[in-house]
Amino acid sequence: MAQLAAVTTEGAATHCPYCALQCAQTLHTSHEGAVTAAGRDFPTNKGGMCQKGWTSPTLLRATDRLTTPLLHGRPVSWDTAMTFVADRLAALRAEHGPESVAVFGGGGLTNEKAYALGKFARTVLATPNIDYNGRFCMASAAAGANRTLGLDRGLPFPLADLGGAQAVLLLGSNLAETMPPAVQHLAGVRATGGLVVVDPRRSATADLTADDGGLHVQPVPGTDLALLLGLAHIVLAEGFADVAYLDERTTGLDDLRRSVALWWPERTEQVTGVPVATLRRAAFLLANASPSRGGSGAYILTGRGVEQSTQGTDTVTAAISLALLLGLPGRVGSGYGAITGQGNGQGGREHGQKADQLPGYRSIEDDAARAHVAGVWGVDPADLPRTGMPAIELLRSLGTPGGPKALLVHGSNVVVSAPDADRVRERLASLDLLVVCDFLPSETALLADVVLPVTQWAEEEGTMTSLEGRVIRRRRALPPPSGVRSELDILADLAARLGSPVTFDTSPAVVFDELARASAGGRADYSGLSHARLDAEPDLFWPVPAGPTPHPGTPRMFLDRFPTPDGRARLVPVDHRGPSDDLRPDAPLFLITGRVLAHYQSGAQTRRVPELVRSAPTPFVELHPLLADRLDISEGDLVQLDTERGRGVVRARLTDALRPDTVFMPFHWAGTGSANRLTTDATDPISGMPEFKVCAVDLRRWVGPAEVLDDESLLFAEEVRA
């Protein structure tokens, strides 16, 4: 394969710092130090980027870039800050035990930093209490895939494979706004009229089905699982199932058949609001595209819109069951996949940030896995902690009797991105010690006792794992500002100050080599990879086990067998329960949340980019004109939204893109415009993922002063636009 030069006179070949599409880009640095980004040809983005990618170098010159450690808001030396942190951690652990310290990571950290963070938590701190914001992103998809297919890799096929599909069922994902360059891979299926988009809102992605591009299915919020069960019923009742595939490659068909028999089309329509004719058309499109009926291929894809639910794991399970009934997984040109959101959401959970996992996607409860990883780390397996608390449970426990007294945060802005955000803020305030590593003063960093300034993407070497399991190189384009350190340096320094005998290297290439050894034999086996090999062969998908000859990687999974004891996929019966926070007289509307094109996650980065702020300066809520008329609300009015968790005040936007019983609010802002002050922290009982995407809300015109918006919800908007 073609050699990719790391940094040359042509610039640094790297990848965008935002989503899991990880668009390839080249960073050019002028003699004056200005950095610009250009799209680079790559199979996922084909040279394109969205506006976030084009403007990403702006973050490198943010006016409020952190370059000095802060102790209680005051600049201090690195030695002073690190001494304070180490002394407080040692004292808390001595008084309350190792579980009194917790770690919260991020899906944007490189594989090397995610690995080192998990190692640090479990060896130096000896705490089980580590989790990360990927619990908000991929936990339900992971749980569903593991229990049915035997393995979780977001897309178990290259994204480019979608280009040959005859039908694609896309549930709960607004690709056109969250990953715009990915839409080009849907051109072929739109041409056949086979794109089926399931979304209560007519999003930009749903609009792709217009002009005979396919079908927009608009269910009642929180009923996606019932919809999938209804589609499975039709597939079985109409004889569309791939009988030969089911006999050869699956188990559990009889139990599944009995369970979906209860979801005949008319009942499904009553629950979901989707007409029977629409259900049948969707089923026919998928069936006619399936290989067993002579079609050229079909895919079923899920995103956060259906996964961030108290029944998210079951919804993913039902989506996979539908794919298995049609004979799609493990066939070239067909399959099931989950669209990973965060830049390294895949790698972040594979190598140690998740409460129940060790590197290589190993279970922390598996004795053989513990022994292998402990051997790499040079510790006794008995000294490794067991499973810790998942993210929401961990955040709820902070500062409570018996709960953690200290929290180290890396790459996450939890007071904006976590549900029931007011309670999260209260829990953080109750801690004895809050330490945040960041390169910008996020809303969470502003609450911290200690803020440690760290490098950002263009200032560091490392690897990321994209939404399709492709391991890619992040390359340094320029040195960080004076006074800034990498998390690898910080963790090594803290380990030494805490007297740990465990070695922590600070070279990303060396850390990756250790990660590779720790992952050897695991489901996510990186042992055949290194920075040098990835520089020479940029097209490698895990697993890539080490061997006498270089392994070519695994772009497509399940072609011969599923990684289960008998090699067969599991058809698992599930049933619809509905959202935890359903409609009631004092909250008669559904609130759904999501993203806008200009911003990313909590907005801590994108709200500092002038071009992006001009595109989407302030928070808002969308509602249907019929609902607005009933509530005497006009375009641009201030409205209040109330749930059992909190109140938001934002401006109204009227659109017929929504059901009249539903309102939509993006989640990129803080303060009175924070959607996550309203969302529920009820979680899926299997995955621990919170139900971000639907809750009951009351909405009415705001009768208070307009100055209510003069808070951090508009942080940076006015100054950036100026």
GROMACS .gro file of N, CA, C and O in nm, residues 9 46 211 304 420 424 534 663 708-709:
model
   40
    9THR      N    1   0.698   1.866   0.357
    9THR     CA    2   0.676   2.003   0.310
    9THR      C    3   0.534   2.020   0.257
    9THR      O    4   0.487   2.132   0.242
   46LYS      N    5  -1.355   1.069   0.104
   46LYS     CA    6  -1.324   1.094  -0.037
   46LYS      C    7  -1.283   1.239  -0.063
   46LYS      O    8  -1.322   1.302  -0.161
  211ASP      N    9  -3.817   1.301  -0.348
  211ASP     CA   10  -3.794   1.284  -0.493
  211ASP      C   11  -3.761   1.139  -0.527
  211ASP      O   12  -3.665   1.111  -0.602
  304ARG      N   13  -2.772   0.689   1.763
  304ARG     CA   14  -2.807   0.722   1.900
  304ARG      C   15  -2.958   0.746   1.919
  304ARG      O   16  -3.010   0.728   2.028
  420ASP      N   17  -2.973   1.510   3.309
  420ASP     CA   18  -3.005   1.566   3.439
  420ASP      C   19  -2.887   1.649   3.488
  420ASP      O   20  -2.832   1.629   3.596
  424VAL      N   21  -2.583   1.667   3.808
  424VAL     CA   22  -2.441   1.641   3.786
  424VAL      C   23  -2.357   1.755   3.843
  424VAL      O   24  -2.256   1.733   3.910
  534LEU      N   25   0.128   0.130   1.057
  534LEU     CA   26   0.013   0.213   1.018
  534LEU      C   27   0.056   0.328   0.927
  534LEU      O   28  -0.022   0.374   0.843
  663VAL      N   29  -4.141   1.807   2.031
  663VAL     CA   30  -4.053   1.923   2.013
  663VAL      C   31  -3.909   1.873   2.011
  663VAL      O   32  -3.876   1.770   2.071
  708VAL      N   33  -3.312   3.650   3.096
  708VAL     CA   34  -3.288   3.514   3.141
  708VAL      C   35  -3.183   3.444   3.053
  708VAL      O   36  -3.114   3.354   3.097
  709LEU      N   37  -3.171   3.488   2.928
  709LEU     CA   38  -3.075   3.426   2.837
  709LEU      C   39  -2.933   3.480   2.854
  709LEU      O   40  -2.841   3.430   2.790
   0.00000   0.00000   0.00000
